[in-house]
PDB file of C-alpha atoms and ligand atoms in Angstrom:
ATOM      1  CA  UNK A 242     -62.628 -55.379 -15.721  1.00 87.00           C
ATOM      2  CA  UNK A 243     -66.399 -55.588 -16.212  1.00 96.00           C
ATOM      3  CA  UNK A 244     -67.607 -53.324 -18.776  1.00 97.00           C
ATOM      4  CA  UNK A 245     -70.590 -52.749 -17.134  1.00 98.00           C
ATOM      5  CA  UNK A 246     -71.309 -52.715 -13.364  1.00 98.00           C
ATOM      6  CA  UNK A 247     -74.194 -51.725 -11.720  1.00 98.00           C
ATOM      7  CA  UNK A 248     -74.633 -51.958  -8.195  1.00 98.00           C
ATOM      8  CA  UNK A 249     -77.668 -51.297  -5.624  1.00 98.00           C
ATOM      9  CA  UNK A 250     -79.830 -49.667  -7.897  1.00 98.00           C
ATOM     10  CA  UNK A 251     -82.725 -48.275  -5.981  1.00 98.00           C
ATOM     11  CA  UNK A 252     -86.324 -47.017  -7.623  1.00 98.00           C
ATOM     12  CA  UNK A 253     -89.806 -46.199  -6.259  1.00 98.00           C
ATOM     13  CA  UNK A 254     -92.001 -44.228  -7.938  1.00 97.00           C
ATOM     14  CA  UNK A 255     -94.248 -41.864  -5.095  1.00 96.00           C
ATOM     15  CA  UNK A 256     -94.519 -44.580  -1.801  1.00 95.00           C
ATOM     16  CA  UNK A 257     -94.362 -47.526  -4.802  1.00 96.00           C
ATOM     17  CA  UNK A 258     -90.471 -49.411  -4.334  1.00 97.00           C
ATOM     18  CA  UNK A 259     -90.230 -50.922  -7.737  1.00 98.00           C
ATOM     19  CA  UNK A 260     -86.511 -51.898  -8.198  1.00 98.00           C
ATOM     20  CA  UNK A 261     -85.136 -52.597  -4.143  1.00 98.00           C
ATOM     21  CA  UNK A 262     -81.294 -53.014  -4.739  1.00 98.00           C
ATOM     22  CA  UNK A 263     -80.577 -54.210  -8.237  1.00 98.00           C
ATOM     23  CA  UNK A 264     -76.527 -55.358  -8.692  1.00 98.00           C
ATOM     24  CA  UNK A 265     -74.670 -57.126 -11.409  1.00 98.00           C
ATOM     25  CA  UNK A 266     -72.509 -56.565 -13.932  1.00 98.00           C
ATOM     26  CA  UNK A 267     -71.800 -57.874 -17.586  1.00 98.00           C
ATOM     27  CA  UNK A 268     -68.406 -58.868 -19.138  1.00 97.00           C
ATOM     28  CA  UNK A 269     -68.144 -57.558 -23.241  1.00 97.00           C
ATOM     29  CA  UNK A 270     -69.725 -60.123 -25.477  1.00 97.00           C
ATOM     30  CA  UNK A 271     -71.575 -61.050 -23.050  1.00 98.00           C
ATOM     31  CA  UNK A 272     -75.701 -61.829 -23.302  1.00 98.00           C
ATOM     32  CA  UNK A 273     -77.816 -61.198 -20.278  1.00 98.00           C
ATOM     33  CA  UNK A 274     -81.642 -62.146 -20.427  1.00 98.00           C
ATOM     34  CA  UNK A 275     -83.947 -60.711 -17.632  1.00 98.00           C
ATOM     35  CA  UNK A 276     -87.360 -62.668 -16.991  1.00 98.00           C
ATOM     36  CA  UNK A 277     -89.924 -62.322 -14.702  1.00 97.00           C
ATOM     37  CA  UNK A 278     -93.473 -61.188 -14.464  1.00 95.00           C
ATOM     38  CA  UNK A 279     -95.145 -58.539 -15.445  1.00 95.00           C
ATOM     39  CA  UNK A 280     -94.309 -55.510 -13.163  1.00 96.00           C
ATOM     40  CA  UNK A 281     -91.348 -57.174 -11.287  1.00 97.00           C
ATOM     41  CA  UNK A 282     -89.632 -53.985 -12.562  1.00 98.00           C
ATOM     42  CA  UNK A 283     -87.206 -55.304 -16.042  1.00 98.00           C
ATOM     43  CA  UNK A 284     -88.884 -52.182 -17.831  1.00 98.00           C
ATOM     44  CA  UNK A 285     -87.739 -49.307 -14.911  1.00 98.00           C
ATOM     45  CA  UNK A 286     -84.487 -51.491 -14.905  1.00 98.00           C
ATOM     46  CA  UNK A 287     -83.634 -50.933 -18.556  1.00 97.00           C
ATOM     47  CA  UNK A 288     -85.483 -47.363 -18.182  1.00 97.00           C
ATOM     48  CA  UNK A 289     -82.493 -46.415 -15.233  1.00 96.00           C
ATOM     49  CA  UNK A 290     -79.433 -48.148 -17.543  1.00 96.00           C
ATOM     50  CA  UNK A 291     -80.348 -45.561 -20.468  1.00 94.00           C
ATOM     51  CA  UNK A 292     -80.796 -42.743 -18.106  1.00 93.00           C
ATOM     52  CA  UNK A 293     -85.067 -42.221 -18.747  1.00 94.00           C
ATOM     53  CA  UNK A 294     -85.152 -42.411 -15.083  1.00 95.00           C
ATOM     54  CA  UNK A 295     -83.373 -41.274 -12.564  1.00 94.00           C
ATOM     55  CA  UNK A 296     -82.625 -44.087  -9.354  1.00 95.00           C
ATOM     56  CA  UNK A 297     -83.187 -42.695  -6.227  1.00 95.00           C
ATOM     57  CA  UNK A 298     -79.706 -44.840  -4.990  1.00 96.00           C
ATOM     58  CA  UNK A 299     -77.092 -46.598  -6.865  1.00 96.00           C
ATOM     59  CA  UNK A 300     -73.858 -46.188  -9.112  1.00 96.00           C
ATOM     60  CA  UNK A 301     -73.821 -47.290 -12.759  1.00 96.00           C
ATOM     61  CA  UNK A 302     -70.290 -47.779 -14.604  1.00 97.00           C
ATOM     62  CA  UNK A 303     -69.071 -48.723 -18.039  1.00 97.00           C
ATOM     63  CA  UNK A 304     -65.791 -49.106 -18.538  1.00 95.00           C
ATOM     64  CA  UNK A 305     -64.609 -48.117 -15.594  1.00 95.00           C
ATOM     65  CA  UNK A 306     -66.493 -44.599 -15.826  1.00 94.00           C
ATOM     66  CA  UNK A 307     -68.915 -43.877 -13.516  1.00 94.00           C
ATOM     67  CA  UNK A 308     -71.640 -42.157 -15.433  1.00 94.00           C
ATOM     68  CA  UNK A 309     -73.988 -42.101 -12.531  1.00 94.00           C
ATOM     69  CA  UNK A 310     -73.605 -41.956  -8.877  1.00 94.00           C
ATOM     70  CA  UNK A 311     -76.953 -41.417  -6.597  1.00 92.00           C
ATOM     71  CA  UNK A 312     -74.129 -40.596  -3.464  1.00 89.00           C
ATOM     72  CA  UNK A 313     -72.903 -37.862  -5.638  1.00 87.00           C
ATOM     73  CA  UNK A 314     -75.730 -34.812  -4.699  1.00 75.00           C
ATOM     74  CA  UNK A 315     -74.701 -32.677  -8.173  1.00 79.00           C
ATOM     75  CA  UNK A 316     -77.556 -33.560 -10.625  1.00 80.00           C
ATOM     76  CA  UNK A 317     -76.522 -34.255 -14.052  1.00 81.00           C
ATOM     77  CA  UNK A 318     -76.234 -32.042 -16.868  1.00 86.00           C
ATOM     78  CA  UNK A 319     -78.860 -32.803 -19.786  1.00 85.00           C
ATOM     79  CA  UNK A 320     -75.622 -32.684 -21.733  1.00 85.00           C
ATOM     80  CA  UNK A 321     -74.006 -35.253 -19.610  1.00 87.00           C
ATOM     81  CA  UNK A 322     -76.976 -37.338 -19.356  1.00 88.00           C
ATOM     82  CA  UNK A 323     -76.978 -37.580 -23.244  1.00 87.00           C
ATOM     83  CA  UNK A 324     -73.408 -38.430 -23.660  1.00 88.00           C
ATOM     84  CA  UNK A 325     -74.126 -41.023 -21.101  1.00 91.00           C
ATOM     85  CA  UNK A 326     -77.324 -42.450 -23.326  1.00 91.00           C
ATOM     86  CA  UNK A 327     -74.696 -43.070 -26.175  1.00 92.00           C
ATOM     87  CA  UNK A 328     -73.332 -46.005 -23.653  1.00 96.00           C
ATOM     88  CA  UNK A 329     -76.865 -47.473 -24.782  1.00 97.00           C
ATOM     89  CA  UNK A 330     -78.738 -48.418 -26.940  1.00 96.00           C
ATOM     90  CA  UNK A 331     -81.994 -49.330 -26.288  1.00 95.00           C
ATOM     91  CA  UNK A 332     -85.015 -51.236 -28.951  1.00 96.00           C
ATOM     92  CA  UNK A 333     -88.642 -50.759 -27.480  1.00 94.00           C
ATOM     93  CA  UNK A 334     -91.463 -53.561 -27.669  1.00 92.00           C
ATOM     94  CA  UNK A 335     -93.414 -50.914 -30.145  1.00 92.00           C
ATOM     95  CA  UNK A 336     -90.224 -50.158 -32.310  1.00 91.00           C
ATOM     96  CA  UNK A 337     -90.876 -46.393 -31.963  1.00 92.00           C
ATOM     97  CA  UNK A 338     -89.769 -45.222 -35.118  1.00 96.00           C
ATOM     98  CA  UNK A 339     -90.291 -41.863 -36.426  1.00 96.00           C
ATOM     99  CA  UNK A 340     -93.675 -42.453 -38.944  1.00 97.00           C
ATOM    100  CA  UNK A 341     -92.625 -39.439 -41.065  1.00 98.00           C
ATOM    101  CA  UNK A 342     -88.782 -40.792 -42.093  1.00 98.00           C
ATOM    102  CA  UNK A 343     -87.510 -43.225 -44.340  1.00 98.00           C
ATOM    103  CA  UNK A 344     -86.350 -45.976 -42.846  1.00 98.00           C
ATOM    104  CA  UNK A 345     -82.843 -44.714 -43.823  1.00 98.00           C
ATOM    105  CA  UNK A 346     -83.765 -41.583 -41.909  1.00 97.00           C
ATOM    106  CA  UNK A 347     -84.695 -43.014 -38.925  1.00 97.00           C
ATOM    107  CA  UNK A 348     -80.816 -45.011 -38.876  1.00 98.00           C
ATOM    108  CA  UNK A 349     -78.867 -41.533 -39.639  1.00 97.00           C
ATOM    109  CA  UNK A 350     -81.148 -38.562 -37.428  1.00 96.00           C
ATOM    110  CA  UNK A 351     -79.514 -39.161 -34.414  1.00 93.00           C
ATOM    111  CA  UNK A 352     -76.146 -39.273 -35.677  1.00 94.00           C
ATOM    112  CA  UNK A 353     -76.296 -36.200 -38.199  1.00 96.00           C
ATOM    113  CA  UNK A 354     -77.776 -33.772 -35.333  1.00 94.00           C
ATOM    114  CA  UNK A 355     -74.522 -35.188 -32.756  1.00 92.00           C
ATOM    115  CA  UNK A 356     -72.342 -34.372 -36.043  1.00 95.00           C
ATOM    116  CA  UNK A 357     -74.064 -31.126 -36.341  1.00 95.00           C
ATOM    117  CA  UNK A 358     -73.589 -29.849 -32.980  1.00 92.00           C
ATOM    118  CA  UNK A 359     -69.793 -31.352 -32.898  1.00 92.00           C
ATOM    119  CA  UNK A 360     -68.849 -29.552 -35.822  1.00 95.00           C
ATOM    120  CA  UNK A 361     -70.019 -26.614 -34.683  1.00 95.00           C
ATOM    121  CA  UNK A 362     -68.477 -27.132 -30.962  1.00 93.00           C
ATOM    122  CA  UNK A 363     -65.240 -28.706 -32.338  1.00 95.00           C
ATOM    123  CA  UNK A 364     -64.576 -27.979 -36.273  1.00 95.00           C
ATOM    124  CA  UNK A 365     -64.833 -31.853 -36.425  1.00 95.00           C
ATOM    125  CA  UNK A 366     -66.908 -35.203 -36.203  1.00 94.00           C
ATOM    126  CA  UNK A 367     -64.740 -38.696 -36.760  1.00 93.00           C
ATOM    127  CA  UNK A 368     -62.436 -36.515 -39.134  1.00 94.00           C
ATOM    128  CA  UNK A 369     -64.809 -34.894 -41.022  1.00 95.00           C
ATOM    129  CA  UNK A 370     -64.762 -31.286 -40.988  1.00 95.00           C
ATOM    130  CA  UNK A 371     -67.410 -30.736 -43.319  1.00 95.00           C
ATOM    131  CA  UNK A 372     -71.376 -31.707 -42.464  1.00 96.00           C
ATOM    132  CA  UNK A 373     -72.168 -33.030 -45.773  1.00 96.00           C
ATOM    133  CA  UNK A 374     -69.077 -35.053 -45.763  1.00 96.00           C
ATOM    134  CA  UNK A 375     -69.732 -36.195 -42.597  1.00 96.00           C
ATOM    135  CA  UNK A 376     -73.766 -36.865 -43.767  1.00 97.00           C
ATOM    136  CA  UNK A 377     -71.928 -39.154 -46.272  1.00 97.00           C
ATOM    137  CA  UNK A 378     -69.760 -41.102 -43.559  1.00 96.00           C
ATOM    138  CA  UNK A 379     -73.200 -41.877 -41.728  1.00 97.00           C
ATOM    139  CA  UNK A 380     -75.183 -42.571 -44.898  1.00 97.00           C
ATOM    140  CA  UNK A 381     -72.776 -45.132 -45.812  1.00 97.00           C
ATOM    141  CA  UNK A 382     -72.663 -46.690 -41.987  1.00 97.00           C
ATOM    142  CA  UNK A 383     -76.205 -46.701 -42.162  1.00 97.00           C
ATOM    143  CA  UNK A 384     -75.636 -48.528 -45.645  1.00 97.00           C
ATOM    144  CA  UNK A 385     -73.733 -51.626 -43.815  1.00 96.00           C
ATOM    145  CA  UNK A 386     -76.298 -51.772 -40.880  1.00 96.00           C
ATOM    146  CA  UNK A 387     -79.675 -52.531 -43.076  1.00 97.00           C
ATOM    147  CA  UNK A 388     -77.601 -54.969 -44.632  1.00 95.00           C
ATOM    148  CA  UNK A 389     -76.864 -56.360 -41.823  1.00 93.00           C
ATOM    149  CA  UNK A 390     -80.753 -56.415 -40.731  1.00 95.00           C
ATOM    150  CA  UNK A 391     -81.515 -57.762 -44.066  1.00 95.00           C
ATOM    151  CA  UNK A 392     -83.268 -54.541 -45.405  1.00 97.00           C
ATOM    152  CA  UNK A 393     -81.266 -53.050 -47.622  1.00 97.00           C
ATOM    153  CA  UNK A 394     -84.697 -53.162 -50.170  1.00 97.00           C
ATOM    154  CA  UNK A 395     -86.451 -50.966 -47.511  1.00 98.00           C
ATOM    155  CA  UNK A 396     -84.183 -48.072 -47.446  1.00 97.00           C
ATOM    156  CA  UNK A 397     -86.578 -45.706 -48.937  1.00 98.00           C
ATOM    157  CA  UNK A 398     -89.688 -46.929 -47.589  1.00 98.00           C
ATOM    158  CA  UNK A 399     -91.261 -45.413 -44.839  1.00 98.00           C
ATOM    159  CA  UNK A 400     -92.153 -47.303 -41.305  1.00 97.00           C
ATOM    160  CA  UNK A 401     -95.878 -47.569 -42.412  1.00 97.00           C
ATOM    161  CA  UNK A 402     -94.615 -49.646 -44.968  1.00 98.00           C
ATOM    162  CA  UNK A 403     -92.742 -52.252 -43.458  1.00 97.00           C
ATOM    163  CA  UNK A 404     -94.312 -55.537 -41.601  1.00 96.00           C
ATOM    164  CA  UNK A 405     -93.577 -55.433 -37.768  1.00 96.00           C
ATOM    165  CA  UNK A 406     -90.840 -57.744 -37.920  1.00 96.00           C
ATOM    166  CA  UNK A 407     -88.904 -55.472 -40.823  1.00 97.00           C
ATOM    167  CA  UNK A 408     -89.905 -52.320 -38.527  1.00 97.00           C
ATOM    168  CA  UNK A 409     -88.415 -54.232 -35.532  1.00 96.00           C
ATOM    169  CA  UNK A 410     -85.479 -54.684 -37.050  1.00 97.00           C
ATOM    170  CA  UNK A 411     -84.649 -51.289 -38.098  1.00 97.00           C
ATOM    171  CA  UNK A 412     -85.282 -50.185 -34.717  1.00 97.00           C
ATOM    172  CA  UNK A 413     -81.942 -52.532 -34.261  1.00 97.00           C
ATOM    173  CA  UNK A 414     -80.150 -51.023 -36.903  1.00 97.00           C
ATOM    174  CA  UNK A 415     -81.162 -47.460 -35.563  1.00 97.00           C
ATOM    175  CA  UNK A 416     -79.964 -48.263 -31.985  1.00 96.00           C
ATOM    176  CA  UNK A 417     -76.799 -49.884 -33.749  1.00 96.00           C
ATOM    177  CA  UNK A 418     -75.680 -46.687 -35.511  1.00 96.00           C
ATOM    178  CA  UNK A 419     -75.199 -44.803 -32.118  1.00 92.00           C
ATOM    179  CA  UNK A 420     -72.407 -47.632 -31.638  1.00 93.00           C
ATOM    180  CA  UNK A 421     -73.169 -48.323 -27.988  1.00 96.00           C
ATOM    181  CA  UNK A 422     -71.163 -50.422 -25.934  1.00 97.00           C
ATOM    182  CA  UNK A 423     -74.460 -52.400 -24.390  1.00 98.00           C
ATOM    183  CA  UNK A 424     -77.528 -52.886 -26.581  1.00 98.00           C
ATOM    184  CA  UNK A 425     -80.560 -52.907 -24.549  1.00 98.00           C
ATOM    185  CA  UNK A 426     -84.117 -55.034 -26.005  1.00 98.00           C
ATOM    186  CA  UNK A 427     -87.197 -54.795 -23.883  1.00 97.00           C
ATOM    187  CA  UNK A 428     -89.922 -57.260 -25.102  1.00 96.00           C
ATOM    188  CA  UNK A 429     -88.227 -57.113 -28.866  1.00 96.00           C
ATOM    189  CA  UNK A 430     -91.145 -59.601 -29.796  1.00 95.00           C
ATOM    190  CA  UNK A 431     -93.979 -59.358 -27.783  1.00 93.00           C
ATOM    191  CA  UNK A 432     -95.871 -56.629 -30.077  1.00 93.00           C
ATOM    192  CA  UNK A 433     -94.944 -59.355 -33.291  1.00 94.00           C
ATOM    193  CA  UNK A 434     -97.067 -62.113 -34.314  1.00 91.00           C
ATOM    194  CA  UNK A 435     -95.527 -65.210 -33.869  1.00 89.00           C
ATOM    195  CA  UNK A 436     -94.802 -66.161 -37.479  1.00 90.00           C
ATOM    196  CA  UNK A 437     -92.872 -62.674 -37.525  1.00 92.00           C
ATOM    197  CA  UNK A 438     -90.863 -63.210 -34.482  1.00 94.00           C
ATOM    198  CA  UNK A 439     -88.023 -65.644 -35.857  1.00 94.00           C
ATOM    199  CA  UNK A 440     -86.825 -62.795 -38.116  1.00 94.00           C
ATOM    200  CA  UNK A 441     -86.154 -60.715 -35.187  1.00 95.00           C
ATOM    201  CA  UNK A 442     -84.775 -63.373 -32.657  1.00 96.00           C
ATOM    202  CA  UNK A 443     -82.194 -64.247 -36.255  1.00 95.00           C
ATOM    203  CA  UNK A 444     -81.120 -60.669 -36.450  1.00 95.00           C
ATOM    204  CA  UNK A 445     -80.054 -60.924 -32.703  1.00 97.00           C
ATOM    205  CA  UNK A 446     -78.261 -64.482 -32.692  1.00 96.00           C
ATOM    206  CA  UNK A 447     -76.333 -62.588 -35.418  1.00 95.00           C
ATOM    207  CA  UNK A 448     -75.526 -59.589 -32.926  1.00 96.00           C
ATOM    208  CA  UNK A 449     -74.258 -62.216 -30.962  1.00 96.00           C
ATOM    209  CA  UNK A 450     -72.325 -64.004 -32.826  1.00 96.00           C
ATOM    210  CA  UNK A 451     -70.656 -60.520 -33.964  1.00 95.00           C
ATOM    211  CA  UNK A 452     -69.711 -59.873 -30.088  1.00 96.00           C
ATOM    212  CA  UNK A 453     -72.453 -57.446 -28.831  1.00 96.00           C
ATOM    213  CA  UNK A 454     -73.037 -56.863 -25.413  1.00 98.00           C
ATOM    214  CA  UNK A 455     -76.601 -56.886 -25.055  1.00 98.00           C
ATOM    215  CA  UNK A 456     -79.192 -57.193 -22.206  1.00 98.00           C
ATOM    216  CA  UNK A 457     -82.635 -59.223 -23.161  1.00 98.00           C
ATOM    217  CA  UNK A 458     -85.755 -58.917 -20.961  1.00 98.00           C
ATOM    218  CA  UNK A 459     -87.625 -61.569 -23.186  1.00 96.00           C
ATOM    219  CA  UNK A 460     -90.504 -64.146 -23.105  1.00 94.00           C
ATOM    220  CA  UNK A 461     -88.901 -66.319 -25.183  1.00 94.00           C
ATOM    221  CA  UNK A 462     -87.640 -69.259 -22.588  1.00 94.00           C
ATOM    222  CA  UNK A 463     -86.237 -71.144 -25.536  1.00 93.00           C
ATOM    223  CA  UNK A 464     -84.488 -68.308 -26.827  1.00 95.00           C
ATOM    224  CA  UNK A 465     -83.256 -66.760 -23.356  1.00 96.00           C
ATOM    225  CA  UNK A 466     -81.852 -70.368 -22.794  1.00 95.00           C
ATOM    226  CA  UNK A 467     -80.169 -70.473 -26.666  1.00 94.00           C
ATOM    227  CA  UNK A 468     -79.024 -66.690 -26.729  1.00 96.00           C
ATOM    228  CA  UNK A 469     -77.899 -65.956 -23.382  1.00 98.00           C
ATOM    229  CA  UNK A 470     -74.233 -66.335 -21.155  1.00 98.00           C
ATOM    230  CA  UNK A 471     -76.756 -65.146 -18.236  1.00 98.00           C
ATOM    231  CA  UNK A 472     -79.911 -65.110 -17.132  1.00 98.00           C
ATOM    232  CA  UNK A 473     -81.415 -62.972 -14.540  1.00 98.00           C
ATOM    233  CA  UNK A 474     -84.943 -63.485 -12.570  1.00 98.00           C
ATOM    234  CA  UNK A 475     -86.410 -60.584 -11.136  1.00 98.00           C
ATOM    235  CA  UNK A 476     -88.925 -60.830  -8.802  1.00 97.00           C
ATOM    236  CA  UNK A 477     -90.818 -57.819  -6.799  1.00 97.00           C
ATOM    237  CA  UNK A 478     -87.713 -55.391  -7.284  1.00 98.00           C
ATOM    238  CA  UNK A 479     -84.834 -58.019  -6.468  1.00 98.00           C
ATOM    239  CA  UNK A 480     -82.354 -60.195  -8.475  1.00 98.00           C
ATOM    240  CA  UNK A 481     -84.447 -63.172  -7.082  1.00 97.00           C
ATOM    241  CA  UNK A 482     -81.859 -65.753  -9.297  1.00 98.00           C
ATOM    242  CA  UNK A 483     -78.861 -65.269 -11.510  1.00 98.00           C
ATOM    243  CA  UNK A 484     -76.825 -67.898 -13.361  1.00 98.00           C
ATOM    244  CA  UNK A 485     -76.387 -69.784 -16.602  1.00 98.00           C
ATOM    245  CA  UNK A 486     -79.282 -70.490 -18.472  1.00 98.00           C
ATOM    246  CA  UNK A 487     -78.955 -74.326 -17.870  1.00 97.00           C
ATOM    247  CA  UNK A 488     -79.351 -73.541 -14.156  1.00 97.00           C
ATOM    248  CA  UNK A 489     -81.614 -70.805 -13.695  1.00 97.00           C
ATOM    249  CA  UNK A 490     -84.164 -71.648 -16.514  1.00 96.00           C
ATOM    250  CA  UNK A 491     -82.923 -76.017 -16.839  1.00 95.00           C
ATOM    251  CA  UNK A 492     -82.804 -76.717 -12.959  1.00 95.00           C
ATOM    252  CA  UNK A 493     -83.951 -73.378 -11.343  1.00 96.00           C
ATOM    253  CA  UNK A 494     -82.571 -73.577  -7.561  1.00 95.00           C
ATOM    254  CA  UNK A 495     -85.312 -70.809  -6.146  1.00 96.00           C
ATOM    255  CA  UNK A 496     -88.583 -71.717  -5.184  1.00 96.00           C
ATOM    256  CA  UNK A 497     -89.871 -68.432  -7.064  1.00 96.00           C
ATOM    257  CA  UNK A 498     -88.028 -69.259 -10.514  1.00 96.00           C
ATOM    258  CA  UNK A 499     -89.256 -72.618 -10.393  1.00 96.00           C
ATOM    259  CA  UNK A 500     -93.148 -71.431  -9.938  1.00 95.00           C
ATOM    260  CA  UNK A 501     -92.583 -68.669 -12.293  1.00 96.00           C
ATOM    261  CA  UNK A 502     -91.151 -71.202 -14.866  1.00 94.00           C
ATOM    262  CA  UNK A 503     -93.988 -73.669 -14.403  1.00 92.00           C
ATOM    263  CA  UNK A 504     -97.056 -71.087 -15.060  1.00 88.00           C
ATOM    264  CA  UNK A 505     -95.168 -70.573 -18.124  1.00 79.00           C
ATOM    265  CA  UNK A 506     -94.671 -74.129 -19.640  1.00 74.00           C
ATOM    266  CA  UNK A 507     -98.406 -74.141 -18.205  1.00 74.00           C
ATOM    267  CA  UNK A 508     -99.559 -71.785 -21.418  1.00 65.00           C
TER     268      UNK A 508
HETATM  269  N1  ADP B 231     -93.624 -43.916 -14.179  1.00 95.11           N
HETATM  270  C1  ADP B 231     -94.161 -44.730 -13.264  1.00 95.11           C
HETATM  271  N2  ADP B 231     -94.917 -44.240 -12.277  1.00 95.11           N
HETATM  272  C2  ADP B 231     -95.456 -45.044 -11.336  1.00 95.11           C
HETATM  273  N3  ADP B 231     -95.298 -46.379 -11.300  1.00 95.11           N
HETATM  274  C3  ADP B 231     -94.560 -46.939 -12.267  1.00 95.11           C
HETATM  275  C4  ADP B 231     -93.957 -46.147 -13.307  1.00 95.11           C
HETATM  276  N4  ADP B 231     -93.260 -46.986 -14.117  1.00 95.11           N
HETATM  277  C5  ADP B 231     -93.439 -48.225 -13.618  1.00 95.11           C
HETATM  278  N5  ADP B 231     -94.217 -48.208 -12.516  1.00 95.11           N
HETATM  279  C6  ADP B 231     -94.601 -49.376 -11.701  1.00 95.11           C
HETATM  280  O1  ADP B 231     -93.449 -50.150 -11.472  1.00 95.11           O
HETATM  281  C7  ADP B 231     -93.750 -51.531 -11.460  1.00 95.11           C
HETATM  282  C8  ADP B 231     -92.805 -52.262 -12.392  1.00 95.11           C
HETATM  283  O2  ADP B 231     -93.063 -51.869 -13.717  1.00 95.11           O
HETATM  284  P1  ADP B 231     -92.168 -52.304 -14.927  1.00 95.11           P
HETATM  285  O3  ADP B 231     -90.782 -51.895 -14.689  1.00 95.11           O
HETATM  286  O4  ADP B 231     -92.837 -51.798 -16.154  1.00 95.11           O
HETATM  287  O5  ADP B 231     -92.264 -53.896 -14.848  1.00 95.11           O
HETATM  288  P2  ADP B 231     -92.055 -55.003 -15.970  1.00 95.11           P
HETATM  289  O6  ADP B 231     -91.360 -54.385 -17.126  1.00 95.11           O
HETATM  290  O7  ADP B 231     -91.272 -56.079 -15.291  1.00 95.11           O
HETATM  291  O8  ADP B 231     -93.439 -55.479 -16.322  1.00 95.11           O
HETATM  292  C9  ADP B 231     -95.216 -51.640 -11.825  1.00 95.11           C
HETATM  293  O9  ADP B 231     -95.963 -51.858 -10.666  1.00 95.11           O
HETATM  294  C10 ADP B 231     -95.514 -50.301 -12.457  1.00 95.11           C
HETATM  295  O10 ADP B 231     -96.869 -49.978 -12.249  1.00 95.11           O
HETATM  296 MG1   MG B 232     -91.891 -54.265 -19.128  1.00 95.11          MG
END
């Protein structure tokens, strides 16, 4: 069974169709890289998987849960809708970190306040019965995943701090610590300078390598063709090619992939 399937996603915004019928789905461990030009709709495509907007038609399931269903007229809960955003995690091109926390901080918020309000629903969070116990749990997690970023030196510092590439990467760790089952990157390097975007692209051949489901919408040809199990072009709203990298961005079979690839080898 897939782990995630999403089928005939639908989106306009006012008169404005930006995503006309979006289907695919994504094995675990696998790597999927969307590309495409600008405003053929990879942003409102990521936007819809972590539930920031709401398709107008559609079904999205992980795991064989359906977490959203446009047939389905009840309107989700903000409660459901957030226990659906911990299916996701999602890394912005601007990092978005909070400018007032640590860089530990901005790993463990999200996690303490979901321990807060499960101890106080359920007496418990992973076994812990007690917050600061449970604060401890999470510190430590959060421990593991700078390591794993490489910035186990920056744990006290605050975003401000930190080069673009460092905060970039502890944007990663923060969307790690939510443990979703799909880790979502839109434009991970396009806000970097170039020397400071191999630090980024390492930290997710790593992920890979580890087993991460993640979707990429990336400029990087070179990487999309290293990284990736599958690559998607969108084009206008559609899934205008799909298929291994060696096909889609090697030996394109689509007239549009082909002239989209060729403005780009143009630069
Ligand atoms: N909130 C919104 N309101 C109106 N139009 C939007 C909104 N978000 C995106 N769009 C439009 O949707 C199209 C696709 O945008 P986007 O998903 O950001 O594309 P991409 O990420 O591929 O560049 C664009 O024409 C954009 O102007
Ligand atoms: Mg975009």
């Amino acid at each position: 069974m897939a782990l995630l399937t999403v089928e005939n996603i639908k989106k306009s915004f006012g008169k404005t169709e930006v995503l006309k019928g979006i289907t695919f789905s994504l094995e675990k461990g696998e790597v999927l890289s969307i590309i495409g030009s600008s405003g053929s709709g990879k942003t409102t495509l990521l936007r819809c998987l972590n539930f920031l907007e709401t398709p107008q038609m559609g079904c999205i399931t992980v795991n064989g849960e359906t977490l959203f269903d446009a047939a389905d007229s009840r309107t989700l809960s903000e409660a459901a809708i957030r226990l659906n955003r911990l299916h996701f995690g999602l890394v912005f091109q601007q990092f978005n970190l909070f400018p007032q926390y640590t860089v530990k901080q901005n790993i463990t918020l999200a996690e303490e306040l979901l321990a807060k309000e499960h101890i106080k629903k359920t007496g418990s969070y992973c076994g812990h019965t007690d917050y600061h116990e449970a604060v401890a749990a999470i510190d430590k997690k959060a421990d593991g995943l700078l390591e794993e970023v490489g910035l186990s030196d920056k744990r006290d510092n605050y975003p401000c701090q930190l080069s673009g590439g460092q905060q970039q990467r502890v944007a990663i760790a923060r969307a790690l610590a939510m443990e979703p089952d799909i880790l979502c990157f839109d434009e991970p390097t396009s806000a970097l300078d170039p020397e400071l975007t191999g630090e980024v692209l390492r930290v997710i051949r790593e992920l890979k390598k580890a087993g991460r489901t993640m979707i990429i919408v990336t400029h990087e040809m070179e990487f999309a063709r290293d990284v990736s199990d599958t690559v998607m072009f969108m084009d206008g709203g559609v899934v205008a090619e799909m298929g291994p990298p060696e096909q889609v961005i090697g030996n394109p079979q689509n007239s549009r992939t082909k002239e989209f690839l060729s403005r780009f080898n143009e630069r």
